XYZ file of C-alpha atoms in Angstrom:
421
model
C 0.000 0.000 0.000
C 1.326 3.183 -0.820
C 1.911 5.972 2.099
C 0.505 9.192 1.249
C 2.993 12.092 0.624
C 3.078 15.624 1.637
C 5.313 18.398 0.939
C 7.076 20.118 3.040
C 4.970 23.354 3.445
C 1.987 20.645 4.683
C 4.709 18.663 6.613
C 5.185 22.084 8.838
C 1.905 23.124 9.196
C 1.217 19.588 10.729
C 4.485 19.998 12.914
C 3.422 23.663 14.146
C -0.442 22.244 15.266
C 1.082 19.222 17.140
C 3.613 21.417 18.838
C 0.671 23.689 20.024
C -1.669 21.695 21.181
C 0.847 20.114 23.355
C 2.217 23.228 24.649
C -1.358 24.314 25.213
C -1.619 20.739 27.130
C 1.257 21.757 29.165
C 0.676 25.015 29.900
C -2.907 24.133 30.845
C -1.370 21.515 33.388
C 1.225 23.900 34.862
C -1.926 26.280 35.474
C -3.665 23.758 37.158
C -0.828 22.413 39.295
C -0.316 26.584 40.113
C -3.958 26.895 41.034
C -3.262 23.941 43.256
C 0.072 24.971 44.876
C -1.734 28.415 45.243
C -4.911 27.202 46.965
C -2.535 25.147 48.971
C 0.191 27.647 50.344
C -2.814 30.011 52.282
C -4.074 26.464 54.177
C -0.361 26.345 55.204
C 0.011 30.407 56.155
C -3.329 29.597 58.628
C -1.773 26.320 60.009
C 1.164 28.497 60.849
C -0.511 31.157 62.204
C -2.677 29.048 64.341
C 0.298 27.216 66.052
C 1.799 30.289 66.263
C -1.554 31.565 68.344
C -1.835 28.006 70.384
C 1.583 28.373 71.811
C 1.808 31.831 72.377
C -1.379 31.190 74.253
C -0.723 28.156 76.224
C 2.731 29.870 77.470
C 1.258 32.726 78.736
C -1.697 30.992 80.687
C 1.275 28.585 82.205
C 3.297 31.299 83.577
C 0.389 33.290 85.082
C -1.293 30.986 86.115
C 1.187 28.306 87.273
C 5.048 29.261 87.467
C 4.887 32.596 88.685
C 4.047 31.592 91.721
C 7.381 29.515 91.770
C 9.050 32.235 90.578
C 7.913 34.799 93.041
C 7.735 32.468 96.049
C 11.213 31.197 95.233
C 12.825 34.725 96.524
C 11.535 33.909 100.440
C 13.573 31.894 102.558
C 12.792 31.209 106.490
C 14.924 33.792 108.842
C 17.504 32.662 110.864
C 17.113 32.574 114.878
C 19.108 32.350 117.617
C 19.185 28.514 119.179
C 20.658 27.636 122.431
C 22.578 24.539 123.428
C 20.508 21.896 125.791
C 22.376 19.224 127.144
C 24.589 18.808 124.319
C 21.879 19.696 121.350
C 20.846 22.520 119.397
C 17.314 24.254 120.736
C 14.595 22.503 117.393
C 13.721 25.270 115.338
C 9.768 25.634 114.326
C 9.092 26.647 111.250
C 5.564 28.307 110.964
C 3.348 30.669 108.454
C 0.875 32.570 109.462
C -1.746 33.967 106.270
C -5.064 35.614 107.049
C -8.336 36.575 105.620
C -8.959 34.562 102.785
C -12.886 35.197 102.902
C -13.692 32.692 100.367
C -16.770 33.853 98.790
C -20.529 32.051 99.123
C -23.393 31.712 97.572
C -25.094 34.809 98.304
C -22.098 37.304 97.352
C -19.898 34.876 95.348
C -19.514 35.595 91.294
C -18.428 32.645 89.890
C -15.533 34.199 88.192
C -14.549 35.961 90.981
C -14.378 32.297 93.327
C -12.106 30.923 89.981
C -9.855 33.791 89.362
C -9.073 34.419 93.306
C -9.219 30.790 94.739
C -7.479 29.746 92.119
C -4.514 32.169 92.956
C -5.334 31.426 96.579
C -4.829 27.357 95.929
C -1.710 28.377 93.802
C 0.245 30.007 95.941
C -0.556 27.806 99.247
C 0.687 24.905 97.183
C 3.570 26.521 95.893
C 4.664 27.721 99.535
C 4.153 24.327 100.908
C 6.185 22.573 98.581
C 8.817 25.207 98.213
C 9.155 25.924 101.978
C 8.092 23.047 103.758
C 6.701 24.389 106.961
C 5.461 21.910 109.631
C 2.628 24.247 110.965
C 0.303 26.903 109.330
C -1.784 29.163 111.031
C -4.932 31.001 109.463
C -6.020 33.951 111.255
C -9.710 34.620 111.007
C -12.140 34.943 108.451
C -11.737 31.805 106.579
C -15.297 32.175 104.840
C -17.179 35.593 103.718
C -20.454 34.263 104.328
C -19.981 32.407 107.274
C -22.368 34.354 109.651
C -25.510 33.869 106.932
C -24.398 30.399 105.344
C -27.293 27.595 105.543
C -26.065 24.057 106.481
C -25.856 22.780 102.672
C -23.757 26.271 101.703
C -21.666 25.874 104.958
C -20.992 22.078 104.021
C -19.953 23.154 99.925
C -17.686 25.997 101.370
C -15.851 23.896 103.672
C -15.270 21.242 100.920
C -13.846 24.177 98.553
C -11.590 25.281 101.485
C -10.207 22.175 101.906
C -9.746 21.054 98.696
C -7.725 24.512 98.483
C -5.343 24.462 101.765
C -5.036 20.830 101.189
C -1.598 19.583 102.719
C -0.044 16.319 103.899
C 0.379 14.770 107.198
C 3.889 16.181 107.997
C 2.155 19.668 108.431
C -0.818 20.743 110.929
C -2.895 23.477 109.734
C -4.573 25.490 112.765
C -7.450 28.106 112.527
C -8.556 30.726 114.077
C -12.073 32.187 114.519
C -13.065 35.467 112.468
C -15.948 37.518 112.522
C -17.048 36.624 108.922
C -16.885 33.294 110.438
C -19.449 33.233 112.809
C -20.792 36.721 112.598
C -19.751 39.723 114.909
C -20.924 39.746 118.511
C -24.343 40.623 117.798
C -24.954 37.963 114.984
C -22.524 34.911 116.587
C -24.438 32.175 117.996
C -23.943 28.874 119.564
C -24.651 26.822 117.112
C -22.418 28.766 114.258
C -19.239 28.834 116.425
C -19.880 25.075 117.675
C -20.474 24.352 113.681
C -16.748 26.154 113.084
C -15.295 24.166 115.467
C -16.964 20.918 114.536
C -14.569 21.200 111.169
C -11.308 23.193 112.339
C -11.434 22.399 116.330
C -11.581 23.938 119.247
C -8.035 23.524 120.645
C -7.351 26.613 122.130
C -3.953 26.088 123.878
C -1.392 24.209 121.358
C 2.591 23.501 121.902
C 4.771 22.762 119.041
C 8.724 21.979 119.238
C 8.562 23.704 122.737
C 6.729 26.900 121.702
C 3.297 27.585 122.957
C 0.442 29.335 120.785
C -3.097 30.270 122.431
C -5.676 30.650 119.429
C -8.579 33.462 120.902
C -11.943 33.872 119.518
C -11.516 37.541 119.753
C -15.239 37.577 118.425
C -16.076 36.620 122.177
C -14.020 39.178 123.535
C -16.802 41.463 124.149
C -16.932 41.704 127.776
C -20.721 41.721 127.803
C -21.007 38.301 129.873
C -22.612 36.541 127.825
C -22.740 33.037 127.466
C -20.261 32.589 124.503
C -18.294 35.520 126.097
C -18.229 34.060 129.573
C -16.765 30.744 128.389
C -14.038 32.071 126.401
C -12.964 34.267 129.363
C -13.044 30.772 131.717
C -10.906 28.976 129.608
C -7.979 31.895 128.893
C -8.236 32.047 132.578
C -7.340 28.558 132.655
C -5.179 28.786 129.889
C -3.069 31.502 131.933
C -2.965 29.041 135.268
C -1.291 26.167 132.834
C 0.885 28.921 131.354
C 2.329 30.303 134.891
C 2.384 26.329 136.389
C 4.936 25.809 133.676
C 6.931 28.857 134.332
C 6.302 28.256 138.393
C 4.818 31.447 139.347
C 1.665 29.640 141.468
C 2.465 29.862 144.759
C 1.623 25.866 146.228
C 2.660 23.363 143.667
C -0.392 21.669 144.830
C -2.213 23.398 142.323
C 0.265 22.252 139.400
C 1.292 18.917 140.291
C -2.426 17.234 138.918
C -1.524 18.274 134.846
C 1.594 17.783 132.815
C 3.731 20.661 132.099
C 3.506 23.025 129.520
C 7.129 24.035 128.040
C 8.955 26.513 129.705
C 8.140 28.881 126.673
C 6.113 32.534 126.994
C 2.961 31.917 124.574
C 2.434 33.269 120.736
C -0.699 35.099 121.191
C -2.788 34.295 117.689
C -6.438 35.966 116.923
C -8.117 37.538 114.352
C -8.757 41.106 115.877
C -5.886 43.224 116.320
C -5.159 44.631 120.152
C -6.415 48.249 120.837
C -4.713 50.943 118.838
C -6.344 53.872 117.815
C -5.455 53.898 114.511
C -2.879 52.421 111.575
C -0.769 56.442 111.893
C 1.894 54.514 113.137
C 2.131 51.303 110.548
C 4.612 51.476 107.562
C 5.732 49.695 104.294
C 4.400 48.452 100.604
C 1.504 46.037 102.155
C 0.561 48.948 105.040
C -2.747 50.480 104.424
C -3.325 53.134 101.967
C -1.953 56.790 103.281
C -5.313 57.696 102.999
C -7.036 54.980 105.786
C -3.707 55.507 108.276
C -4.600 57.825 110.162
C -8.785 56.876 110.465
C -9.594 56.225 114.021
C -10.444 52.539 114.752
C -13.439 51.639 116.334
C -13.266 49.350 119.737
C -14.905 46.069 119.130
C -15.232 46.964 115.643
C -11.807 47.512 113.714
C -10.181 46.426 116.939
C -10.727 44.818 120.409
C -11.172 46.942 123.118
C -9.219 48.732 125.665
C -10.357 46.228 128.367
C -10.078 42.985 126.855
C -6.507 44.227 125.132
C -5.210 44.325 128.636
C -6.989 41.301 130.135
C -5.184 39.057 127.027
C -1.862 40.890 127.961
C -2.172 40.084 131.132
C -3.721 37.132 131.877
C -1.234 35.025 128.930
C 2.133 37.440 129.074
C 2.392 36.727 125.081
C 6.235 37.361 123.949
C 4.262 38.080 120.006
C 0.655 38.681 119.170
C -0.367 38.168 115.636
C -3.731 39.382 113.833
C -5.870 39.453 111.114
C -8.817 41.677 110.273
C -7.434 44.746 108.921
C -6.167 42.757 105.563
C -3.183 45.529 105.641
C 0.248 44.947 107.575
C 1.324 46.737 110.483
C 3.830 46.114 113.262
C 3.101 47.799 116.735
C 4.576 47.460 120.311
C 1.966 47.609 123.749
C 2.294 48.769 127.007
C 5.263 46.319 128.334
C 6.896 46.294 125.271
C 4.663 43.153 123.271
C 5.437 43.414 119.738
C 1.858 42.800 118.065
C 2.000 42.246 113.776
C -0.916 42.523 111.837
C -0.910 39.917 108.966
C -2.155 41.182 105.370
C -4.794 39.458 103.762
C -3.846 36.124 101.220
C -6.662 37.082 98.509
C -6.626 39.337 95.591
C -10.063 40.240 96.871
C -8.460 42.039 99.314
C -5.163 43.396 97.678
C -3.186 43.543 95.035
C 0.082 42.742 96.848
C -0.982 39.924 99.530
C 1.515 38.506 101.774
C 2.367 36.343 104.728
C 4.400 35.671 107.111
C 7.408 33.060 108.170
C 8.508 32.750 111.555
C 11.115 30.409 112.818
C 10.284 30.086 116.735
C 12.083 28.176 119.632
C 11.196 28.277 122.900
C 13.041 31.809 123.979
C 13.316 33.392 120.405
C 11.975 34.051 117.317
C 12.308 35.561 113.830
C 9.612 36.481 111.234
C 10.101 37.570 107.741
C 7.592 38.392 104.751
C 6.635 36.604 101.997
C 4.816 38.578 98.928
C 2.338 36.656 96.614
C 2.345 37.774 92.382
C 0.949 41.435 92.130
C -2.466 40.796 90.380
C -1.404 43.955 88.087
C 1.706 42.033 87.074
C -0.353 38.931 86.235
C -2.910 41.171 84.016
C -0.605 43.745 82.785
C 1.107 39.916 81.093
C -2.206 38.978 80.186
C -2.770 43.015 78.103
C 1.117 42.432 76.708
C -0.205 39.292 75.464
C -3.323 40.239 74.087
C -0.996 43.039 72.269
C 0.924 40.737 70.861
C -1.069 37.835 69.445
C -3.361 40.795 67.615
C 0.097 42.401 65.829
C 0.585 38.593 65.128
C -3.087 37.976 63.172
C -2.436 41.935 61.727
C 0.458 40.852 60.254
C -0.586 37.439 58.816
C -3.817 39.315 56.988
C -1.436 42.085 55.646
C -3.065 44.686 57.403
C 0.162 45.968 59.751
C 1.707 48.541 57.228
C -2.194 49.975 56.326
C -3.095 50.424 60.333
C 0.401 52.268 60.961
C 0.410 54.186 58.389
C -3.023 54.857 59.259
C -1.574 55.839 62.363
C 0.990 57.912 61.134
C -1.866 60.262 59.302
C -3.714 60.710 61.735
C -0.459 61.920 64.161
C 0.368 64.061 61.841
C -3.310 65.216 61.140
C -3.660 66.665 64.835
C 0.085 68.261 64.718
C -1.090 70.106 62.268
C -4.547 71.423 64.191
């Protein structure tokens, strides 16, 4: 069979159509494969941009919320004291903190964001200080509760669960409490069956020795010097309190009296309550966690802002306390009584309270002591971090969209704009 035959003019018009309708093929393919890579390289920008967000988020929430505690608590250590050799040994050091006021909200008052953002930072930094500083006692001054004095028996119950699910701690440390008047109401509003319910959970020891050093926990609330019932009791037992207390130091004349109990150590008592002693006012109190310059020099109110004149001076006589610490003002202050008692007002732990809470480490023997201070994180500085954040993560999304250069030079028009008006 013979094969047709073209010239060559036909032969290159052939050669020119094949050639284009494979480059067209081609180029048709590279467009698509373009489209492709195109459609594929945003997906990958938003990927990028959203592990970008995750981590920026995730690092911020863990150091505000988690190692800045370690961080801050880190810079307290326990003061030294003075110890004394006993038959060969070195007088045991105690190593105590003493916090205040926590006033962990209720049912009636309590916002539930305000219970997670300030229990939280409450829970946070009693951990941290446990497992940083390893005291083996911790004292709570007062006003554990807000609503204690209105709480029903179910809200009472679901407070005291949150509270210890917060202060939680392990057997090598004893956690001691004190009454406040958020607790069980001021004098007016306590009852029996409130302060019996506060005891029920946190107990009723009033008289407690530790290592050789002796603390007396008051109800201040009861202080009132009204005789009533509540009143009268709590004045029986200090009084009994204070004949234990001068048996072990031998100043009862007859040892008659002293021989039917066993000794308390040879130690003058730590005197721990929630109201402050009589002052008239906060003039003389100084430093960062003091109260504002403003509130210093407002007269306190007896049995109010402070116990009164009378029941200041039975306590100071009746236990001869070598220290007095307090609650109730939620602002430090360090004063000195008639007879030289040094008397220090503990800040409050919350947030609620302050923005620069505190407490307070004392290492106590049985003739000496030393106490030092121990801030918490500034709320400011945790949500100042939290703006610088915020900040930051919206330059990040600004400059992933494009839109940086447009809103600063934006910016820049509208500075110069009003330098020229």
């Amino acid at each position: 069979m013979q094969m047709p035959t073209w010239s060559l003019g036909t032969q290159l018009g052939l050669g020119v159509a094949f050639f284009k309708s494979n480059f067209w093929a081609g180029d048709m393919a590279l467009l698509r494969w373009g489209l492709r890579r195109q459609n594929f390289h945003p997906l990958r920008r938003r990927r990028a941009l959203l592990l970008k967000l995750t981590v920026v988020v995730i690092s911020v929430l863990l150091f505000c919320e988690y190692f800045i505690y370690y961080l801050v608590l880190f810079r307290c250590g326990w003061p030294e004291v003075k110890t004394l050799a006993h038959g060969g040994s070195q007088e045991p050091v105690l190593k105590a903190m003493f916090l205040a006021d926590t006033h962990l909200l209720g049912e009636i008052r309590g916002h539930w964001l305000d219970k997670l953002r300030r229990e939280w930072q409450m829970e946070r930094a009693f951990q941290t200080a446990l497992w940083l500083l390893q005291p083996e006692v911790v004292f709570i001054l007062g006003d554990i509760f807000d609503e204690g004095k209105w709480s029903s028996a179910q809200a009472w119950a679901d407070d005291v669960q949150r509270f210890q699910r917060m202060f939680r701690h392990g057997s090598q440390v004893q956690l001691k409490v004190v009454i406040g008047n958020h607790d069980v109401g001021f004098h007016y509003q306590m009852s029996k069956y409130r302060t019996k319910r506060f005891e029920k959970v946190f107990g009723s020891e009033r008289l407690f020795s530790l290592k050789g050093v002796n603390f007396v926990m008051v109800n201040s609330v009861a202080m009132e010097g009204d005789g009533c019932a509540i009143c009268s009791e709590e004045e029986a037992e200090l009084r009994e309190i204070s004949r234990k207390l001068n048996c072990s130091q031998e100043q009862v004349p007859g040892s008659n009296q002293c021989d039917r109990e066993p000794r308390l150590p040879l130690s003058a008592p730590v005197l721990l309550q929630h109201y402050p002693l009589y002052r008239a006012s906060d003039a003389n109190c100084s430093g960062e966690d003091a109260a504002p310059p403003e509130e210093r020099n407002v007269p306190f109110e007896e049995k109010y802002d402070v116990l009164s004149r009378e029941a200041s001076q039975k306590l100071l006589w009746w236990l001869r306390p070598r220290l007095v610490l307090s609650g109730h003002t939620h602002s430090a202050c360090e004063v000195h009584h008639p007879g030289g008692t040094p008397e220090v007002s503990v800040p409050s732990f919350s947030w609620r309270n302050r923005n620069n809470p505190s407490f307070i480490m004392g290492s106590l023997t049985s003739r000496d002591y030393a106490l030092s201070k121990c801030y918490l994180p500034y709320e400011d500085t945790v949500l100042t971090t939290y703006g610088a954040a915020a900040g930051f993560l919206m330059i990040l999304v600004l400059v992933h969209f494009d839109h940086l250069p447009s809103c600063f030079l934006c910016g820049w028009k509208l500075c110069r704009l009003h330098v020229r008006r």
